[in-house]
GROMACS .gro file of C-alpha atoms in nm:
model
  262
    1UNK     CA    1  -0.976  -0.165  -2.501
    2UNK     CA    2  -1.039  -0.234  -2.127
    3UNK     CA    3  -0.812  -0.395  -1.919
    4UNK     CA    4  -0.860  -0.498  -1.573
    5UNK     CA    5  -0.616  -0.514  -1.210
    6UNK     CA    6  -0.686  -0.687  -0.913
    7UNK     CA    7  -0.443  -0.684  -0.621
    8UNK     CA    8  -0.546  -0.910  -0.338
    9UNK     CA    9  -0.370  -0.895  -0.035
   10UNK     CA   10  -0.332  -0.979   0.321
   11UNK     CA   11  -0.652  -0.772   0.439
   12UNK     CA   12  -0.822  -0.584   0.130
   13UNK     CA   13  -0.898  -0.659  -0.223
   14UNK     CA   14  -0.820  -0.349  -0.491
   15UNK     CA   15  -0.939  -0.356  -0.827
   16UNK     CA   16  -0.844  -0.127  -1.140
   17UNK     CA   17  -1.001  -0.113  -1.485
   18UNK     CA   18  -0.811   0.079  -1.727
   19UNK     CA   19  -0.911   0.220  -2.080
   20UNK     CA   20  -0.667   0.141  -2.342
   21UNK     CA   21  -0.367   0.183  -2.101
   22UNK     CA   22  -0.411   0.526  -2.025
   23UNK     CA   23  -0.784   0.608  -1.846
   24UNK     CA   24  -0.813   0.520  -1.541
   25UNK     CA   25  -1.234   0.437  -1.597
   26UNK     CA   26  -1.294   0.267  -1.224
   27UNK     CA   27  -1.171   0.182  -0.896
   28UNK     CA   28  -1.261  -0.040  -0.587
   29UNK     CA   29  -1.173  -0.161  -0.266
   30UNK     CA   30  -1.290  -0.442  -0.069
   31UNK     CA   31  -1.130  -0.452   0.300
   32UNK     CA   32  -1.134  -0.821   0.295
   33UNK     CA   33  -0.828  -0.988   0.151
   34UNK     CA   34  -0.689  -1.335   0.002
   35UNK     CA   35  -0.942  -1.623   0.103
   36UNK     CA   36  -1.248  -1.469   0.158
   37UNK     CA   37  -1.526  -1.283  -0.040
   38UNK     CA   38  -1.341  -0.980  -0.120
   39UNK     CA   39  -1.194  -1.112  -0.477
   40UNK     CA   40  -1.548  -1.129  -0.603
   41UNK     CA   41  -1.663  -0.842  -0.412
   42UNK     CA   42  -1.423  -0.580  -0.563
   43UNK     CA   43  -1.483  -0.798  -0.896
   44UNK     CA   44  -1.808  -0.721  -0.933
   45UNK     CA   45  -1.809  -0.342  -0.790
   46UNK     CA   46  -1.534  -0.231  -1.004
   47UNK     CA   47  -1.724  -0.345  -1.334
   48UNK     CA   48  -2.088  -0.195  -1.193
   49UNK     CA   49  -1.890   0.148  -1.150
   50UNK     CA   50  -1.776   0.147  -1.503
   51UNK     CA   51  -2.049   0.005  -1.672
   52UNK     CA   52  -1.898  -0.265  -1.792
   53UNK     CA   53  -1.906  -0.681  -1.776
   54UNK     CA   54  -1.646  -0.946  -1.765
   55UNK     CA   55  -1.689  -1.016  -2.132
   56UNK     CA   56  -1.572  -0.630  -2.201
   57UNK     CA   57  -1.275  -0.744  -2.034
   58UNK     CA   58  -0.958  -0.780  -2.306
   59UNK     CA   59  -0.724  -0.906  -2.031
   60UNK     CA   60  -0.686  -0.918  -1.678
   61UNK     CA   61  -0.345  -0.944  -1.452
   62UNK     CA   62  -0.362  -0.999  -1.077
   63UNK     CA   63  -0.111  -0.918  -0.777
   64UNK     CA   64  -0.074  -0.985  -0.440
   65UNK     CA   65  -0.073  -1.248  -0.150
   66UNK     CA   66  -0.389  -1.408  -0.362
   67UNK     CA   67  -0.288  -1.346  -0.693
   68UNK     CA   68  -0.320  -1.724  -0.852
   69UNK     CA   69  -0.686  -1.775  -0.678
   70UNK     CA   70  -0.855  -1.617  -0.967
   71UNK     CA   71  -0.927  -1.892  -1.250
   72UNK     CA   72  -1.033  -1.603  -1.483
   73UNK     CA   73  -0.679  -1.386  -1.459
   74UNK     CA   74  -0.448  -1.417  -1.764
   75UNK     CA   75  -0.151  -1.346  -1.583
   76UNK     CA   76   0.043  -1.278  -1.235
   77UNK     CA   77   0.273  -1.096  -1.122
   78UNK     CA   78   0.424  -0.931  -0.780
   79UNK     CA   79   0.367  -0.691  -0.602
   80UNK     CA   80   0.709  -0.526  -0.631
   81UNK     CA   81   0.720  -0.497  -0.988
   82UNK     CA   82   0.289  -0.398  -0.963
   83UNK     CA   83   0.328  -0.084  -0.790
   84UNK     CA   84   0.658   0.031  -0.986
   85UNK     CA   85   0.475   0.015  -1.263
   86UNK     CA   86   0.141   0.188  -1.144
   87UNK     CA   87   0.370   0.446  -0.926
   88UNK     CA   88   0.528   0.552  -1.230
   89UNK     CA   89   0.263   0.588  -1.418
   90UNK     CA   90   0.130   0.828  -1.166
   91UNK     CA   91   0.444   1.018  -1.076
   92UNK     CA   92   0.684   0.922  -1.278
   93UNK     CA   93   0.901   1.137  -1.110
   94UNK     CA   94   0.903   0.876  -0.826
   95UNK     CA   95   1.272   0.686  -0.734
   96UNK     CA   96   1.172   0.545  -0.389
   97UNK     CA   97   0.865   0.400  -0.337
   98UNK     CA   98   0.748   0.282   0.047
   99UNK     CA   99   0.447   0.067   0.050
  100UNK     CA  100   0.281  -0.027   0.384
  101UNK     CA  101  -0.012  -0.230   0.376
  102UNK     CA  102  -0.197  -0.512   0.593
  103UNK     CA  103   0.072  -0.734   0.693
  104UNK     CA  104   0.394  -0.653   0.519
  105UNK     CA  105   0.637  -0.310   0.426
  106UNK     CA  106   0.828  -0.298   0.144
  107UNK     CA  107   1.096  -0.024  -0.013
  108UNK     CA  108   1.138   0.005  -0.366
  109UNK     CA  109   1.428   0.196  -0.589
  110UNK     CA  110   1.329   0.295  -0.936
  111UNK     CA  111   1.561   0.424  -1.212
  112UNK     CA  112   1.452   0.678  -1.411
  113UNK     CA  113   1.259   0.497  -1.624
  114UNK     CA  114   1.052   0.353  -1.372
  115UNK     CA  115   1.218   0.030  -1.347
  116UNK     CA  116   1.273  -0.180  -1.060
  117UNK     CA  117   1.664  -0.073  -0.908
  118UNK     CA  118   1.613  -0.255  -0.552
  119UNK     CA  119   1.387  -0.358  -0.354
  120UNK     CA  120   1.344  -0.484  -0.001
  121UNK     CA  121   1.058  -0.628   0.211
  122UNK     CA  122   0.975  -0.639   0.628
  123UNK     CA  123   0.996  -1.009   0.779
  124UNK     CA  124   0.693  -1.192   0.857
  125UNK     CA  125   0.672  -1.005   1.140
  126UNK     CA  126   0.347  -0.750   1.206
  127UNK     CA  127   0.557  -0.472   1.352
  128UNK     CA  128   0.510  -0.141   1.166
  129UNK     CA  129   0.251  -0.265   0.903
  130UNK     CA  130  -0.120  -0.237   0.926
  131UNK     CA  131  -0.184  -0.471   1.140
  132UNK     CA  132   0.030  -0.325   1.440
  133UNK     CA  133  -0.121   0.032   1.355
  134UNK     CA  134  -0.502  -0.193   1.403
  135UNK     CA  135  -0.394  -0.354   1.739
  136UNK     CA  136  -0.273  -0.022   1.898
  137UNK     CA  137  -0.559   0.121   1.777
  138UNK     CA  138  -0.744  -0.080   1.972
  139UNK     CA  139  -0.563  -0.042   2.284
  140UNK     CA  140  -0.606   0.336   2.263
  141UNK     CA  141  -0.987   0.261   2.167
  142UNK     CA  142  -0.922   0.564   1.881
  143UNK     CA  143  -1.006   0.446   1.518
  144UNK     CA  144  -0.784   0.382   1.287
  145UNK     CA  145  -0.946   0.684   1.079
  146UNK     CA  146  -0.855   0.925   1.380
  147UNK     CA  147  -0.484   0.863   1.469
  148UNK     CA  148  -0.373   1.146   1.207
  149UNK     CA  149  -0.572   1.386   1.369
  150UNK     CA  150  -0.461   1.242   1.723
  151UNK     CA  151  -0.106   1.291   1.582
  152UNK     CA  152  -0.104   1.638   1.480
  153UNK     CA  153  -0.177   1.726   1.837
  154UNK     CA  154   0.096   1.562   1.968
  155UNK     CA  155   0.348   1.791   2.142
  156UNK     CA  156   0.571   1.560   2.323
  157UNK     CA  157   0.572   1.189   2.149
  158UNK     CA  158   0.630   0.912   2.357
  159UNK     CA  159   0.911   0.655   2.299
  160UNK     CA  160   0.776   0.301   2.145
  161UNK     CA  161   1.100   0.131   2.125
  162UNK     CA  162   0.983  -0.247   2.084
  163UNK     CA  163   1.035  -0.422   1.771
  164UNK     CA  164   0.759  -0.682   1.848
  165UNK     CA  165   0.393  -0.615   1.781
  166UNK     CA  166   0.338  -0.798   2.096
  167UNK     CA  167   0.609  -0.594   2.353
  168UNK     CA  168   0.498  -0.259   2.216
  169UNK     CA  169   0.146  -0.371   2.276
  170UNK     CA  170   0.268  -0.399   2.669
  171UNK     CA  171   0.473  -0.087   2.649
  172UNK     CA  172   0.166   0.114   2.516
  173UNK     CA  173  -0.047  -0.041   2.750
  174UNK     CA  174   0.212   0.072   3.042
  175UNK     CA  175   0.193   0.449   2.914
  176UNK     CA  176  -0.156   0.474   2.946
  177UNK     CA  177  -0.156   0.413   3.302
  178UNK     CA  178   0.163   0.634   3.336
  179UNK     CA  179  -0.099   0.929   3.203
  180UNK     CA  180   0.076   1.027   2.895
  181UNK     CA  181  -0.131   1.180   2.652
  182UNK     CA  182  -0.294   0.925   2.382
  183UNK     CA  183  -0.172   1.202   2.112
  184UNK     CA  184   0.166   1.152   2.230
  185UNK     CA  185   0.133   0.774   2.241
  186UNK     CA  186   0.012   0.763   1.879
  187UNK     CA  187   0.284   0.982   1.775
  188UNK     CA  188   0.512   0.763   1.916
  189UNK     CA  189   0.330   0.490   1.715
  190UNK     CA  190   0.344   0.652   1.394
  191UNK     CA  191   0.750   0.705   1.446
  192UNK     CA  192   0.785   0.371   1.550
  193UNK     CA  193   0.613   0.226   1.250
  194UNK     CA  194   0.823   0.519   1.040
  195UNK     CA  195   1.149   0.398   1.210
  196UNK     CA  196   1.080   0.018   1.035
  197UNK     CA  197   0.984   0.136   0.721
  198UNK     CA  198   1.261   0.386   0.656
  199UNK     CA  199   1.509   0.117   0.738
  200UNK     CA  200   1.419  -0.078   0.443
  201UNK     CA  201   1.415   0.233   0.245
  202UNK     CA  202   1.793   0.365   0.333
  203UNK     CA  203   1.928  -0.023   0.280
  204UNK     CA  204   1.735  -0.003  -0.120
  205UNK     CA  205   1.907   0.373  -0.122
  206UNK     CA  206   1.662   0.666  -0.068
  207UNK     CA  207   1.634   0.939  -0.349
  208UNK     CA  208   1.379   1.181  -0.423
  209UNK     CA  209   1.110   1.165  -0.521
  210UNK     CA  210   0.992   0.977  -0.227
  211UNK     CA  211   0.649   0.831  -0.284
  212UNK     CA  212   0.424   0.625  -0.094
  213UNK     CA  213   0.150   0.377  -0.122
  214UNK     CA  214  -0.052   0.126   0.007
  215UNK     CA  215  -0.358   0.126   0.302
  216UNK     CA  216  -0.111   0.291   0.619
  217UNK     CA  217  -0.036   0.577   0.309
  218UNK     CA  218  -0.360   0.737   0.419
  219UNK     CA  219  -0.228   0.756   0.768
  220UNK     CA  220  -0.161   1.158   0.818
  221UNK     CA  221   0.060   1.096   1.140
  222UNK     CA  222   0.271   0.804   0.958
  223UNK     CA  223   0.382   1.004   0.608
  224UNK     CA  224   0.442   1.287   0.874
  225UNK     CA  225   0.701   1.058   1.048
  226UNK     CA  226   0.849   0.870   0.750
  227UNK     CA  227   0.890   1.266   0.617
  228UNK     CA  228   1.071   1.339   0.928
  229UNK     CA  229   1.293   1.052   0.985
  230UNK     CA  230   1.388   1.055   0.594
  231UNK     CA  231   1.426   1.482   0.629
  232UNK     CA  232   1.219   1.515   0.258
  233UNK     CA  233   0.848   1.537   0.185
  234UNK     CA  234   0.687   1.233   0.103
  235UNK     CA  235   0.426   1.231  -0.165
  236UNK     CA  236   0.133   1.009  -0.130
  237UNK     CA  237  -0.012   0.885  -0.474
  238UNK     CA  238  -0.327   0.961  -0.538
  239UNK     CA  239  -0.533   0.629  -0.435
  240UNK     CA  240  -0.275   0.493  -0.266
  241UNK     CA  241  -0.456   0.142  -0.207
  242UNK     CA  242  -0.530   0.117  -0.547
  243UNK     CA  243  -0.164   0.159  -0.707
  244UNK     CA  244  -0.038  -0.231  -0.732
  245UNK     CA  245  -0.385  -0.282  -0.925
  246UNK     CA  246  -0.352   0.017  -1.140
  247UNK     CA  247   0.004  -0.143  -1.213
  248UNK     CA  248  -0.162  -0.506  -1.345
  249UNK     CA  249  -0.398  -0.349  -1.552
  250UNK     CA  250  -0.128  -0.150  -1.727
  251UNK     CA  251   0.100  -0.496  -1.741
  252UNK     CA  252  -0.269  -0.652  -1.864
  253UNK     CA  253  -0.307  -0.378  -2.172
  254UNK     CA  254   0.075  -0.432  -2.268
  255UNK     CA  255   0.043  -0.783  -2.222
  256UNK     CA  256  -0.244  -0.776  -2.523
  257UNK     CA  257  -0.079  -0.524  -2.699
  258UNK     CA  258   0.242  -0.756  -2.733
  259UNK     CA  259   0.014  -0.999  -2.867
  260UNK     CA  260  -0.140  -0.841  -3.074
  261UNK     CA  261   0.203  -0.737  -3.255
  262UNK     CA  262   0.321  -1.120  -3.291
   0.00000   0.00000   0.00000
């Protein structure tokens, strides 16, 4: 049985297909989100990589900012409840997950069977999500693919104490022409962006194992800070884009199997 996960957010598409509930068969990502091309895109690439058509399809769940603008999904649901379930499934050693992505940071407690203890999410506001790690990116003109390396040469980070994308963007803007060192900037970056994350994570109540997801996961110089600031090593899931969407296809093959038993 193959069951299929699509998680469309803010700025990328992810798509999952799973093989009755426990193979992981595909994976794709689109970096175009919710009202655009990037539902069909990662649609249509996730089947070609597995071989597979719609009409092999048993059931498919979707997530996300775009969740209910697929006609062809049998189900929704969040985010939050998404990744708990494809985090555990991974690690299901996991208790605190911290997923950054395009425009949004959430913190989520699990109990030990992987259930959803707590959870809290960032305001609307761009600070230390995705989208303020793109615009200082830009300012430094280093890609976003870089700033881990940048960061692990850091030997003094700077201090990038604004809570708004738009201040930082000025204070940033005011260390380069002070001379400091774009490593140091960026580290200050990443532990700015750390800072705003972890404080969602101590008000949901931090344990071990600490696990995070989500596009800013495959940041080097960010788990590095949110390590620091939370004083335990952070694991990174494996895909970490990809988790929410692993999480509807496994609520899409338990969704069939339920149905099945009636």
């Amino acid at each position: 049985m193959y069951t299929m996960g699509i998680d469309i957010g803010s700025a990328s598409s992810k798509a999952v297909i799973l093989k009755d509930g426990k193979e992981i068969v595909s994976t794709a990502v689109a970096q175009i989100g919710t009202g655009s091309t990037g539902p069909s895109k990662v649609m249509a690439e996730v089947l070609e990589k597995a071989n597979l058509t719609e009409k092999d399809i048993e059931k498919t769940v979707t997530t996300g900012y775009g969740r209910f603008s697929i006609d062809m999904a049998d189900k929704q649901f969040s985010e939050i409840s998404c990744h708990a379930k494809g985090i555990h499934f991974l690690i299901p050693t996991a208790k605190t997950i911290i997923d950054i992505g395009g425009q949004d940071a959430k913190a989520i407690k699990l109990d030990k069977t992987g259930r959803v203890k707590q959870f809290f999410m960032n305001d609307k506001c761009a600070a230390g999500t995705g989208r303020f790690l793109d615009v200082m990116s830009r300012i430094l003109q280093v890609d976003l693919d870089e700033m881990g390396d940048y960061d692990s040469m850091a030997d003094e980070p700077s201090v990038v104490s604004s809570t708004c994308t738009v201040f930082a963007e000025s204070e940033v803007i005011s260390q380069l022409s002070r001379g400091l060192k774009k490593q140091n900037i960026i580290a200050g970056v990443h532990n700015s962006t750390a800072a705003k994350a972890c404080s969602l994570a101590y008000r949901a109540g931090v344990e071990d194992d600490v696990v995070m997801c989500g596009g800013v996961a495959q940041n080097s110089g960010v788990v590095r800070a949110i390590s620091m600031e939370l004083g335990t090593n952070v694991i990174v899931a494996p895909n970490p884009q990809t988790t929410g969407a692993l999480g509807a296809a496994i609520y899409a093959y338990e969704a069939t199997l339920a149905e099945e038993a009636i």
